[in-house]
mmCIF file of C-alpha atoms in Angstrom:
data_model
loop_
_atom_site.group_PDB
_atom_site.id
_atom_site.type_symbol
_atom_site.label_atom_id
_atom_site.label_comp_id
_atom_site.label_asym_id
_atom_site.label_seq_id
_atom_site.Cartn_x
_atom_site.Cartn_y
_atom_site.Cartn_z
ATOM 1 C CA ASP A 1079 75.757 75.051 73.657
ATOM 2 C CA TYR A 1080 76.426 78.699 73.858
ATOM 3 C CA ILE A 1081 79.468 80.910 72.776
ATOM 4 C CA THR A 1082 80.700 83.838 74.979
ATOM 5 C CA LYS A 1083 82.156 86.955 73.445
ATOM 6 C CA PRO A 1084 84.715 87.330 72.247
ATOM 7 C CA PHE A 1085 84.925 84.092 70.487
ATOM 8 C CA GLU A 1086 87.178 82.395 67.900
ATOM 9 C CA GLN A 1087 85.797 81.487 64.454
ATOM 10 C CA ASP A 1088 86.831 77.857 65.026
ATOM 11 C CA GLU A 1089 84.728 77.707 68.115
ATOM 12 C CA LEU A 1090 81.686 79.108 66.273
ATOM 13 C CA LYS A 1091 82.218 76.542 63.518
ATOM 14 C CA ARG A 1092 82.419 73.760 66.061
ATOM 15 C CA VAL A 1093 79.196 74.699 67.848
ATOM 16 C CA ILE A 1094 77.331 75.033 64.578
ATOM 17 C CA ALA A 1095 78.661 71.749 63.287
ATOM 18 C CA LYS A 1096 77.539 70.062 66.526
ATOM 19 C CA ALA A 1097 74.007 71.680 66.280
ATOM 20 C CA VAL A 1098 73.697 70.392 62.648
ATOM 21 C CA ARG A 1099 74.801 66.900 63.687
ATOM 22 C CA THR A 1100 72.296 66.901 66.562
ATOM 23 C CA ARG A 1101 69.568 67.992 64.215
ATOM 24 C CA ASP A 1102 70.389 65.322 61.493
ATOM 25 C CA LEU A 1103 70.385 62.653 64.344
ATOM 26 C CA SER A 1104 67.048 63.646 65.479
ATOM 27 C CA LYS A 1105 65.585 63.236 61.926
ATOM 28 C CA THR A 1106 66.946 59.719 61.707
ATOM 29 C CA SER A 1107 66.469 58.424 65.227
ATOM 30 C CA VAL A 1108 64.353 55.492 65.741
ATOM 31 C CA PRO A 1109 61.103 55.971 67.645
ATOM 32 C CA ALA A 1110 61.147 54.747 71.133
ATOM 33 C CA PRO A 1111 58.778 51.787 71.943
ATOM 34 C CA SER A 1112 55.623 52.500 73.550
ATOM 35 C CA ASP A 1113 55.630 52.916 77.339
ATOM 36 C CA GLU A 1114 53.806 49.581 77.874
ATOM 37 C CA LYS A 1115 56.035 47.620 75.539
ATOM 38 C CA ALA A 1116 59.205 49.081 77.145
ATOM 39 C CA ARG A 1117 57.908 48.432 80.571
ATOM 40 C CA GLN A 1118 57.336 44.702 79.677
ATOM 41 C CA ALA A 1119 60.879 44.293 78.764
ATOM 42 C CA LEU A 1120 62.115 45.309 82.286
ATOM 43 C CA VAL A 1121 62.008 42.531 84.958
ATOM 44 C CA GLY A 1122 62.383 42.966 88.679
ATOM 45 C CA ALA A 1123 60.372 43.033 91.804
ATOM 46 C CA SER A 1124 63.135 43.962 94.305
ATOM 47 C CA ALA A 1125 63.168 47.350 96.051
ATOM 48 C CA SER A 1126 66.069 48.480 93.928
ATOM 49 C CA MET A 1127 64.302 47.694 90.767
ATOM 50 C CA GLN A 1128 61.127 49.523 92.081
ATOM 51 C CA GLU A 1129 63.322 52.514 92.562
ATOM 52 C CA VAL A 1130 64.688 52.296 89.032
ATOM 53 C CA PHE A 1131 61.131 52.121 87.714
ATOM 54 C CA LYS A 1132 60.247 55.294 89.620
ATOM 55 C CA ILE A 1133 63.149 57.042 88.029
ATOM 56 C CA LEU A 1134 62.397 55.929 84.615
ATOM 57 C CA ASP A 1135 58.796 57.207 85.035
ATOM 58 C CA LYS A 1136 60.124 60.554 86.116
ATOM 59 C CA VAL A 1137 62.453 60.959 83.119
ATOM 60 C CA ALA A 1138 60.532 59.088 80.345
ATOM 61 C CA ASP A 1139 58.965 62.084 78.902
ATOM 62 C CA THR A 1140 62.073 64.390 78.967
ATOM 63 C CA PRO A 1141 64.135 65.095 75.887
ATOM 64 C CA SER A 1142 67.392 64.375 77.821
ATOM 65 C CA THR A 1143 69.522 61.356 77.600
ATOM 66 C CA VAL A 1144 69.590 59.396 80.944
ATOM 67 C CA LEU A 1145 72.138 56.923 81.975
ATOM 68 C CA ILE A 1146 71.295 54.688 84.982
ATOM 69 C CA THR A 1147 74.267 52.776 86.259
ATOM 70 C CA GLY A 1148 74.719 49.921 88.711
ATOM 71 C CA GLU A 1149 77.253 47.604 90.193
ATOM 72 C CA SER A 1150 79.035 45.373 87.758
ATOM 73 C CA GLY A 1151 76.991 42.155 87.238
ATOM 74 C CA THR A 1152 73.630 43.646 88.212
ATOM 75 C CA GLY A 1153 72.353 43.795 84.646
#
């Protein structure tokens, strides 16, 4: 997050509080399973699942949160 000038004190407090919460969460987060274990938990041989696996490989080492969505009932 960033703040543009001029800014309100409440906005500054909100951004700082969010940064502190993010830092606290990163200290208490559960480590992700190893790549091999995580891959074994995924099942699928269809072209669609192969595409999902490719996407996962691309984003696996990024510090960002990624949400992969699909049609209802697809898992």
